[in-house]
PDB file of C-alpha atoms and ligand atoms in Angstrom:
ATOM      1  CA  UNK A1205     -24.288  23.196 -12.305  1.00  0.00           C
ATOM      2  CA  UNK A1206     -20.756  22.788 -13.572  1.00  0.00           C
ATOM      3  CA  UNK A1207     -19.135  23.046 -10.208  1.00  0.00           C
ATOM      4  CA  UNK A1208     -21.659  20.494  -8.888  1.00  0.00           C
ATOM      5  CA  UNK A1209     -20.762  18.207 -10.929  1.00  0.00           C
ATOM      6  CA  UNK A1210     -17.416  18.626 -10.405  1.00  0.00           C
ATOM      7  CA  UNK A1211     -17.671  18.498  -6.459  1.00  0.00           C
ATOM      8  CA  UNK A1212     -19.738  14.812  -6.941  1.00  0.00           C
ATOM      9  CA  UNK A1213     -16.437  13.971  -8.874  1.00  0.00           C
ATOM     10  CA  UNK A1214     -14.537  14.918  -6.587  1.00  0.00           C
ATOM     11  CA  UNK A1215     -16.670  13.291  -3.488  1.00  0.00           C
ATOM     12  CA  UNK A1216     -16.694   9.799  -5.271  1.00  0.00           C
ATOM     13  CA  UNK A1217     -12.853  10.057  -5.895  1.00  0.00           C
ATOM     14  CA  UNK A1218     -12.296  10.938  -2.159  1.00  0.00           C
ATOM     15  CA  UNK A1219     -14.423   7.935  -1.096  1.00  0.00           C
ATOM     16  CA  UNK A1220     -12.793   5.466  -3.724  1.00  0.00           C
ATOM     17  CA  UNK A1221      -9.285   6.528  -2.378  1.00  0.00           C
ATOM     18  CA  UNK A1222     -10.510   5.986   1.235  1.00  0.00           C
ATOM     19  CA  UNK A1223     -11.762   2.301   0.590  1.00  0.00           C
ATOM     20  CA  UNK A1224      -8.589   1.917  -0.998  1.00  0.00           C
ATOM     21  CA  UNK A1225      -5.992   4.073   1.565  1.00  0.00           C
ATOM     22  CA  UNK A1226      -4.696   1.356   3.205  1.00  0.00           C
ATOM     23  CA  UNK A1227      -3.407  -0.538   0.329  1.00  0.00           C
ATOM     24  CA  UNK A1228      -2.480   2.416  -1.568  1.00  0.00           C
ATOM     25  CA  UNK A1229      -0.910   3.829   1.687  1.00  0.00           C
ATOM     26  CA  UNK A1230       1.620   0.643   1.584  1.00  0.00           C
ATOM     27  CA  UNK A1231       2.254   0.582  -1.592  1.00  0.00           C
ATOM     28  CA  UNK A1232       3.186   4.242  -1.818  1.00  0.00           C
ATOM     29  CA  UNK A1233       5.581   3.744   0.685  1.00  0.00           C
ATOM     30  CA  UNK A1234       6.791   1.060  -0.858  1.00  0.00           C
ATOM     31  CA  UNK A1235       7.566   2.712  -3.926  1.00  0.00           C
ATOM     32  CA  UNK A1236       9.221   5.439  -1.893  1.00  0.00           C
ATOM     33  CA  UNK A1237      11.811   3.279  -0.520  1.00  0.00           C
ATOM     34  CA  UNK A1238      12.486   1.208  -3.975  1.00  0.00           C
ATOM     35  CA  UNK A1239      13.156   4.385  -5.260  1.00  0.00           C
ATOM     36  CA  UNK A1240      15.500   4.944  -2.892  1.00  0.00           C
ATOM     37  CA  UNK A1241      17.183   2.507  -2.669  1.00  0.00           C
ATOM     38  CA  UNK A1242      17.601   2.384  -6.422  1.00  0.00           C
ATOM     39  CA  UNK A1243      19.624   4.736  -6.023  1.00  0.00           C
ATOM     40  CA  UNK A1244      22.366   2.799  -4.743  1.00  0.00           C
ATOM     41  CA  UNK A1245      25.625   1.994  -6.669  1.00  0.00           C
ATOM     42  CA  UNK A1246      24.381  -0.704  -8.797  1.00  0.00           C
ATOM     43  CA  UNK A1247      27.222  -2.798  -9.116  1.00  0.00           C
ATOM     44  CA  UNK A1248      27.579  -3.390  -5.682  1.00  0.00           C
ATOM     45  CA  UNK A1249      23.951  -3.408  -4.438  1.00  0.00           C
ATOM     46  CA  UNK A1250      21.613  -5.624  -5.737  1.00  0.00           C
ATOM     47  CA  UNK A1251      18.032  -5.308  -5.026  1.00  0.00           C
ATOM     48  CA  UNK A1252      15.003  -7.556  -5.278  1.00  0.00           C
ATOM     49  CA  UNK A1253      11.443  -5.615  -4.072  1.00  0.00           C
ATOM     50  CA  UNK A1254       8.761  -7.046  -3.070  1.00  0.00           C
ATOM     51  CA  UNK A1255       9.730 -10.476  -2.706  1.00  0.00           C
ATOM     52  CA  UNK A1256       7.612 -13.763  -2.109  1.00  0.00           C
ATOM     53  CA  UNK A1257       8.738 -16.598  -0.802  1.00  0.00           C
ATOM     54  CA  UNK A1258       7.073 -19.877  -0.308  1.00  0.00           C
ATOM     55  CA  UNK A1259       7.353 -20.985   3.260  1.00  0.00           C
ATOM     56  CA  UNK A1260       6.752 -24.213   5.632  1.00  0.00           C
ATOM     57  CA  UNK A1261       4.011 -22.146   7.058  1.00  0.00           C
ATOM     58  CA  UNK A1262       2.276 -20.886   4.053  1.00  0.00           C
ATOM     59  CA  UNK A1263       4.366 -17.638   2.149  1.00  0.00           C
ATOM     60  CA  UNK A1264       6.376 -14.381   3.413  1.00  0.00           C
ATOM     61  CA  UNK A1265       6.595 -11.469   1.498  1.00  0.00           C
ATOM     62  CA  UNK A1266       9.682  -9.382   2.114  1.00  0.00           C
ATOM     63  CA  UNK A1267       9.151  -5.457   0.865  1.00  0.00           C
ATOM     64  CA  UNK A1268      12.915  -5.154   0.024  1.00  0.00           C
ATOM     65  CA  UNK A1269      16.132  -6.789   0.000  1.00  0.00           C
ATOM     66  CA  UNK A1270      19.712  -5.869  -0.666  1.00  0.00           C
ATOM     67  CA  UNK A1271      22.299  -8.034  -1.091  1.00  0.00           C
ATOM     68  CA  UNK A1272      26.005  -6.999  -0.918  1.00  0.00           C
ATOM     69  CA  UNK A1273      29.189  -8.241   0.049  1.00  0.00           C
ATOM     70  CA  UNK A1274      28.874  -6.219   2.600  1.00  0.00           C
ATOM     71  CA  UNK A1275      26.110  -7.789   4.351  1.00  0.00           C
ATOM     72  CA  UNK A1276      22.456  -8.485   3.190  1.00  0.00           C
ATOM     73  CA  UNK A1277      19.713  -6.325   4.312  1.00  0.00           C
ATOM     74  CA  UNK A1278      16.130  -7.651   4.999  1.00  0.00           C
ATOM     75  CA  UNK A1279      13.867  -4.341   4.731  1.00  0.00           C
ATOM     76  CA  UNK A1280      10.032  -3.514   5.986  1.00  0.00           C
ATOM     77  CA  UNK A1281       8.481  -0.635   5.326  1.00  0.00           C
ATOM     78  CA  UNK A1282       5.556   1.189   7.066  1.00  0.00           C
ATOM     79  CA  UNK A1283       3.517   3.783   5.826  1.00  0.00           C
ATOM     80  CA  UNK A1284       1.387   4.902   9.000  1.00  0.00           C
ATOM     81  CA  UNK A1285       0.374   8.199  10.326  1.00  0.00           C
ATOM     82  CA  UNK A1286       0.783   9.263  14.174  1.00  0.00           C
ATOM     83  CA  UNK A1287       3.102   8.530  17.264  1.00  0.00           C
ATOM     84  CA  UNK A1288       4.806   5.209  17.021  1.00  0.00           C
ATOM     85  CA  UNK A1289       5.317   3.592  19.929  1.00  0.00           C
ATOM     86  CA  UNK A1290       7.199   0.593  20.918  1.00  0.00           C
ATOM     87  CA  UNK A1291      10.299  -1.354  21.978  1.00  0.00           C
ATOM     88  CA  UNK A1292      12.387  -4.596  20.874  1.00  0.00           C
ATOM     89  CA  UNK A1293      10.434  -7.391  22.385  1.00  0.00           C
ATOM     90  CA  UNK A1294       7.278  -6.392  23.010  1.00  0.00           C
ATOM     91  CA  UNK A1295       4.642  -8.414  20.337  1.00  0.00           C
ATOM     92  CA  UNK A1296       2.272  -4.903  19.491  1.00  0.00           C
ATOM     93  CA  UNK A1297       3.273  -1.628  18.933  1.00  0.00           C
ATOM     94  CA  UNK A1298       0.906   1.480  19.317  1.00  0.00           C
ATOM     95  CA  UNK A1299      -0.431   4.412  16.790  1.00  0.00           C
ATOM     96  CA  UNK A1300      -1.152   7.209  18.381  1.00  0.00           C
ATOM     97  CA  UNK A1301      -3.233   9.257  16.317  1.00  0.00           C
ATOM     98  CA  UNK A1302      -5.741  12.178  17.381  1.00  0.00           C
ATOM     99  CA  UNK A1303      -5.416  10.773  21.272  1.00  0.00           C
ATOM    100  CA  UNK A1304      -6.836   6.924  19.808  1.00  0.00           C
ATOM    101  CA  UNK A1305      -4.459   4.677  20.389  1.00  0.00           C
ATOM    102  CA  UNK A1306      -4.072   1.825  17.614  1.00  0.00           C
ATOM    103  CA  UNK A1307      -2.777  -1.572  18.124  1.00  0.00           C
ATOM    104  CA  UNK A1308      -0.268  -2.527  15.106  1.00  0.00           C
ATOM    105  CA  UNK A1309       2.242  -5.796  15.459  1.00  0.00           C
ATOM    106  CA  UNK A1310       5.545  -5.208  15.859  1.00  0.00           C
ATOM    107  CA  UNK A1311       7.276  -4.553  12.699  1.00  0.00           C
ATOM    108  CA  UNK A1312      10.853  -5.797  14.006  1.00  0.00           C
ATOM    109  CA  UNK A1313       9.240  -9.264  15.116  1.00  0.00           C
ATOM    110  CA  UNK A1314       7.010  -9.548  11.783  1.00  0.00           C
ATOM    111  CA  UNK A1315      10.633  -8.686  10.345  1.00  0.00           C
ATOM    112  CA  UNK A1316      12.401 -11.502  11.823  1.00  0.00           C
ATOM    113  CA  UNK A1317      10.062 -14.015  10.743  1.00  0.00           C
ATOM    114  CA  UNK A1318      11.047 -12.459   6.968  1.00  0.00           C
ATOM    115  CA  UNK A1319      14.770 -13.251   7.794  1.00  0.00           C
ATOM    116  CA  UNK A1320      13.635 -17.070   9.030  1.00  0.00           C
ATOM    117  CA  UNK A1321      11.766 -17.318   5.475  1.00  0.00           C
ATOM    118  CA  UNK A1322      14.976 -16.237   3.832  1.00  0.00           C
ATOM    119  CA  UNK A1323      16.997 -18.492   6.257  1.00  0.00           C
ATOM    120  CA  UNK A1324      14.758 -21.445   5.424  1.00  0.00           C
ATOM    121  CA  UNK A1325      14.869 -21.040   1.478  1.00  0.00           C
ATOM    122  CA  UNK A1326      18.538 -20.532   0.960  1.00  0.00           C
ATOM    123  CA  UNK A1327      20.055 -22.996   4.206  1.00  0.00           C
ATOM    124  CA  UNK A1328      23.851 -21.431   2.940  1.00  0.00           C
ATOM    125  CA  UNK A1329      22.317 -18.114   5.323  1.00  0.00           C
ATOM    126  CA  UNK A1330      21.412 -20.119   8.384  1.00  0.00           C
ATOM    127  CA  UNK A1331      24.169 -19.284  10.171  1.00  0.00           C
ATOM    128  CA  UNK A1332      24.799 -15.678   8.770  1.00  0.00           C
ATOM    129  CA  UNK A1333      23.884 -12.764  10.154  1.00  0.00           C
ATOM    130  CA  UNK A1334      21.021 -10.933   8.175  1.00  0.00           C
ATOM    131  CA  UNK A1335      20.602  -7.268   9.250  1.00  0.00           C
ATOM    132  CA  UNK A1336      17.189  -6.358   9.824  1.00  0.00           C
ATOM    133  CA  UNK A1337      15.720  -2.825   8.972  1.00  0.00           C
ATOM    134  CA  UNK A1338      12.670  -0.974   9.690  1.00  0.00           C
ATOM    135  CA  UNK A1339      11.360   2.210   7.617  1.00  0.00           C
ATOM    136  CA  UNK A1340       8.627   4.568   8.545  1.00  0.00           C
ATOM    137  CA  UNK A1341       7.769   7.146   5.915  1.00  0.00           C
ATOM    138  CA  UNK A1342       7.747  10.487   7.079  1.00  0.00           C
ATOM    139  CA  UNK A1343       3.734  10.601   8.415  1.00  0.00           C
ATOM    140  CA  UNK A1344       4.548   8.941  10.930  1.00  0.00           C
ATOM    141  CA  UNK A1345       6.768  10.220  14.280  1.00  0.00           C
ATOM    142  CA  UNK A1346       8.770   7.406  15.452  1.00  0.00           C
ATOM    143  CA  UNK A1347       9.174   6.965  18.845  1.00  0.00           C
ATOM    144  CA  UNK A1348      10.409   3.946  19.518  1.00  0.00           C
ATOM    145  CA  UNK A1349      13.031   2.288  21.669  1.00  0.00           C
ATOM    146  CA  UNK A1350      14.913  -0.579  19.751  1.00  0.00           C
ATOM    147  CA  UNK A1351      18.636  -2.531  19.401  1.00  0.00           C
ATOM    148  CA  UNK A1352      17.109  -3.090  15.706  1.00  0.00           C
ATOM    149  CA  UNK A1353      17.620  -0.192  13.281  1.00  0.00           C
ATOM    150  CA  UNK A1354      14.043   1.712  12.908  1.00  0.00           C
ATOM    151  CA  UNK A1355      14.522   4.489  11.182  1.00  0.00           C
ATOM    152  CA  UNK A1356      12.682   7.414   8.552  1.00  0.00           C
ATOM    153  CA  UNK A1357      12.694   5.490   4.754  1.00  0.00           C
ATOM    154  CA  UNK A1358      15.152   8.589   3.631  1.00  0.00           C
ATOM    155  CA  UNK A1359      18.633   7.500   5.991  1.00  0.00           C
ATOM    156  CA  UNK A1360      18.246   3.833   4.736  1.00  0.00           C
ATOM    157  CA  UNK A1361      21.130   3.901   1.954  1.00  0.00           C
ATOM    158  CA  UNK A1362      23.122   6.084   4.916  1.00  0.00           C
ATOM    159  CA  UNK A1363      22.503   3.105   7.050  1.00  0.00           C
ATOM    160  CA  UNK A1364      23.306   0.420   4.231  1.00  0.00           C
ATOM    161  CA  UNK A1365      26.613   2.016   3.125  1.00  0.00           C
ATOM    162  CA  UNK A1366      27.524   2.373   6.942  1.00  0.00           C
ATOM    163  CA  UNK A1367      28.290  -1.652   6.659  1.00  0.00           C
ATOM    164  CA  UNK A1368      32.068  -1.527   5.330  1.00  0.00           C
ATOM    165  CA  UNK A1369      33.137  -5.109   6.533  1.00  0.00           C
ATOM    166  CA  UNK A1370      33.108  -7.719   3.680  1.00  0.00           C
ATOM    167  CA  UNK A1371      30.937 -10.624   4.875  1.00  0.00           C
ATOM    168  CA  UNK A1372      29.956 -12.098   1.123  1.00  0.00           C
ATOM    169  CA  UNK A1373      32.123 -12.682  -2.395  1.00  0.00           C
ATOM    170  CA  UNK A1374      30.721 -11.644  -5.280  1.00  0.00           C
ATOM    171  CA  UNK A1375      29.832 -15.482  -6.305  1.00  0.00           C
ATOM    172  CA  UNK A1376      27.739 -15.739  -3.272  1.00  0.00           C
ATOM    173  CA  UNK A1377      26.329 -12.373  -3.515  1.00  0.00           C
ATOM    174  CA  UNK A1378      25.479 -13.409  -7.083  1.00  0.00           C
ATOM    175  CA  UNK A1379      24.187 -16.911  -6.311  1.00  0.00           C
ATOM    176  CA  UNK A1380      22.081 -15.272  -3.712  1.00  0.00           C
ATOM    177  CA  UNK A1381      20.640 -12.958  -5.719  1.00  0.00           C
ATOM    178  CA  UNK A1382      19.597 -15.678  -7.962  1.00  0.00           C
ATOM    179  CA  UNK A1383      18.258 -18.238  -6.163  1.00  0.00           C
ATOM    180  CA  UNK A1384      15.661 -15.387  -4.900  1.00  0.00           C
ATOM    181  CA  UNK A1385      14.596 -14.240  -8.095  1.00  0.00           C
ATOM    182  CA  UNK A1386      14.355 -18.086  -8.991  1.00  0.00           C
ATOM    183  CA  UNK A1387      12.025 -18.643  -6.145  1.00  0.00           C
ATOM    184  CA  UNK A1388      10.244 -15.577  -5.944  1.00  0.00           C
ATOM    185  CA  UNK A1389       6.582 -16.413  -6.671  1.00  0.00           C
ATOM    186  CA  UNK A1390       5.338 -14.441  -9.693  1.00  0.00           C
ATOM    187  CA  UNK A1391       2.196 -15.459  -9.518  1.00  0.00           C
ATOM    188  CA  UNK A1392      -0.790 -13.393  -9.168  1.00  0.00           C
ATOM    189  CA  UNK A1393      -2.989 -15.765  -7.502  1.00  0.00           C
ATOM    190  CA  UNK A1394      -0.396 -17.069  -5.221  1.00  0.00           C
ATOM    191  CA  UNK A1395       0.051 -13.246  -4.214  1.00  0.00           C
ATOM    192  CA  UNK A1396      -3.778 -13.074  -3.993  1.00  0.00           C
ATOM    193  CA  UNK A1397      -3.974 -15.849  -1.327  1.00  0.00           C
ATOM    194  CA  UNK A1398      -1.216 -14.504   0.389  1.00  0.00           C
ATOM    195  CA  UNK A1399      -2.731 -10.930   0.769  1.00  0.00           C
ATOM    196  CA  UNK A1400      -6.187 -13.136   2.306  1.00  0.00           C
ATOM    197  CA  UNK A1401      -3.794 -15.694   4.628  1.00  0.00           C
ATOM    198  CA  UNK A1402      -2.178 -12.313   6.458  1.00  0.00           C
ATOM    199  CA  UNK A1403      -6.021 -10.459   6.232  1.00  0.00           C
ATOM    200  CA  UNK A1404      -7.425 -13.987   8.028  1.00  0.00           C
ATOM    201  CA  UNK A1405      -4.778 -14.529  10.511  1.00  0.00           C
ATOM    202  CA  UNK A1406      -4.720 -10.686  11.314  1.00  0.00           C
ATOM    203  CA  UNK A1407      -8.480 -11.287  12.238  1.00  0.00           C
ATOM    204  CA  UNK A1408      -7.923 -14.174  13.971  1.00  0.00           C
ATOM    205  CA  UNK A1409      -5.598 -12.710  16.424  1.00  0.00           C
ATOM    206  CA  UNK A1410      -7.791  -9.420  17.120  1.00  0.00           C
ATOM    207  CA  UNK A1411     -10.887 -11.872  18.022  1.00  0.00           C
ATOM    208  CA  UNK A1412      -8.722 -13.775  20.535  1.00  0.00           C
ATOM    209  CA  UNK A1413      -7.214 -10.395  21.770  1.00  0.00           C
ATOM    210  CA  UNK A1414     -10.988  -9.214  22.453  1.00  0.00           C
ATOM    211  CA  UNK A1415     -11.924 -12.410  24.155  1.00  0.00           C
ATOM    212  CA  UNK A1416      -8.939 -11.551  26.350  1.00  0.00           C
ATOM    213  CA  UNK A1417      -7.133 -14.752  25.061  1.00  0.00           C
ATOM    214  CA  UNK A1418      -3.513 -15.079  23.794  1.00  0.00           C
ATOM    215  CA  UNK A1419      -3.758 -14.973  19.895  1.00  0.00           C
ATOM    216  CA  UNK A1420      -0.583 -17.913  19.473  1.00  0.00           C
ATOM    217  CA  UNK A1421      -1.631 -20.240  22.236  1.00  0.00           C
ATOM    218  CA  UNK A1422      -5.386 -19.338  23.419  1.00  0.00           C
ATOM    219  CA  UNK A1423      -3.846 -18.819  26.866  1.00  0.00           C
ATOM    220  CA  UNK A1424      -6.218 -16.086  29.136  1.00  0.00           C
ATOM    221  CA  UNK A1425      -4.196 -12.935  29.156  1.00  0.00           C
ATOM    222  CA  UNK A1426      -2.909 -11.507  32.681  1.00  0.00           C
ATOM    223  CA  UNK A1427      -2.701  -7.835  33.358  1.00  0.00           C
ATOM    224  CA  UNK A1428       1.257  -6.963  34.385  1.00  0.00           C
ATOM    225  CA  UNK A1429       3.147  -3.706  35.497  1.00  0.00           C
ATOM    226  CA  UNK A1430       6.858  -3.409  33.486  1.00  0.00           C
ATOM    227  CA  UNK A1431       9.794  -0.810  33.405  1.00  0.00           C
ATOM    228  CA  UNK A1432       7.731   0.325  29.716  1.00  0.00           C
ATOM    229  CA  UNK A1433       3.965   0.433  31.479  1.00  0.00           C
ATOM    230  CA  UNK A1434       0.922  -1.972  31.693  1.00  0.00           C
ATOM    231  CA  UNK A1435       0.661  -4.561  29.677  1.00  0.00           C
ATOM    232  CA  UNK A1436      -0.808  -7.887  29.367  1.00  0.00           C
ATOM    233  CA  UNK A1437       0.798 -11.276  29.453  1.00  0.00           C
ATOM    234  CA  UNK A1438      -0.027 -14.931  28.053  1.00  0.00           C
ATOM    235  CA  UNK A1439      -0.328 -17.110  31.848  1.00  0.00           C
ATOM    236  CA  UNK A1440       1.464 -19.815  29.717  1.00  0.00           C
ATOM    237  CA  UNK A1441       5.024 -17.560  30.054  1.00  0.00           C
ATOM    238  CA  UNK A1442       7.745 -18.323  29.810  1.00  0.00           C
ATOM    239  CA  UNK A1443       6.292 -21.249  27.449  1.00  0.00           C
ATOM    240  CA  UNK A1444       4.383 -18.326  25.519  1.00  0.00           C
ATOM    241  CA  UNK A1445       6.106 -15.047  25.488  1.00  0.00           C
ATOM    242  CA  UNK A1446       2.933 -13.225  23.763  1.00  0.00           C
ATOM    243  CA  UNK A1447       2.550  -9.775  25.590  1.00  0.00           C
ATOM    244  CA  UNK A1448       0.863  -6.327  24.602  1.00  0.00           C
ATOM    245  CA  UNK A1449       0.697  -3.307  25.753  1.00  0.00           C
ATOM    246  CA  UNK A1450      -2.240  -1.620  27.263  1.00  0.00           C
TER     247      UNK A1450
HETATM  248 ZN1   ZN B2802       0.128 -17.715  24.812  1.00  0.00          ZN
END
């Protein structure tokens, strides 16, 4: 009787924590790498996690970001299970897991659009260089083929402290630092709405994508042979540079 009960316990937990992996899945990772890279010599390394910022284009929300005078470091952090697969430029990557093959965007790309946020908010970056890194937890086995740094969540302070060359003073690394927290939207609604925006547009782009259409344009999609494999084009290149693998 006792052990029954204890099994329908444990059933419901099981079930709870699978309608609830994904964002659990994220957020353990993130925690992973903020206590990582808490780690880091304090004075010198300052950290904001999990920041939002309010964009033209609605909001961005940046997992991590370091901020040193030697360089600042935009970081995104995946928690996903499987073969990654991928390269630079191409606008999907794939998840390989139990021979089904999983269609996630490319985190260097989503990345990027971070660093334009962060460009676009504080105009004093424009013209700096903001180095862009990409962390897989240990689930996952990376194989990817990239000029950006994607690497396992446990090398990142290796990586960070790798940068030597002073590119900051301590005044800007301090009005940087900031200005962030200034604009960093605290707000749980705002956060709420952001969570739905990225849940909406994520839909949006895998209806178009069934339809065979371009998800940024609503171009049809071509079939194409490259030195990486098949994959599908937007017609409207070199206009639209939307491709995926297939
Ligand atoms: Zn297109």
């Amino acid at each position: 009787m006792k052990i029954g009960v204890v099994v329908l316990v444990l059933i419901s937990i099981l079930i709870l924590i699978k309608s609830y992996e994904s964002k659990v899945k994220g957020y353990v990772g993130e925690k992973l790498v903020a206590k990582k890279l808490s780690k880091l010599n304090k004075r010198k390394y300052k950290i904001i996690n999990n920041l939002l910022l309010k964009t033209l284009k609605g909001t961005a929300q940046i997992d991590h970001i370091v901020i040193s005078q030697y360089g600042i470091f935009v970081i995104e952090t995946k928690n996903y299970k499987g073969i990654i697969t991928g390269n630079e430029y191409d606008d999907n990557w794939n998840q390989i897991l139990f021979n089904n093959k999983e269609v996630l965007r490319n985190p260097i790309k989503q990345n990027n659009g971070h660093i334009k946020a962060l460009k676009d908010v504080i105009p004093a970056l424009r013209y700096k260089k903001i180095n862009s890194i990409i962390l897989f937890t240990k689930r996952s086995n990376l194989k990817v083929n990239t000029e950006t740094t994607v690497i396992y969540y446990n090398k990142v302070n290796k990586v960070i402290k790798r940068s030597r060359k002073k590119e900051f003073t301590k005044e800007e690394v301090d009005y940087i630092y900031k200005k962030l927290n200034e604009l960093n939207i605290d707000c749980f609604k705002q956060r709420v709405v952001h969570v739905k925006n990225v849940k909406r547009n994520i839909k949006e782009a895998e209806k178009k994508l069934r339809k065979n259409k371009c998800p940024r344009c609503g171009g049809k999609l071509k079939k194409k042979k490259g030195k990486y494999g098949k994959f599908k084009r937007c017609k409207n290149y070199p206009e639209c540079t939307f491709r995926i693998n297939i």
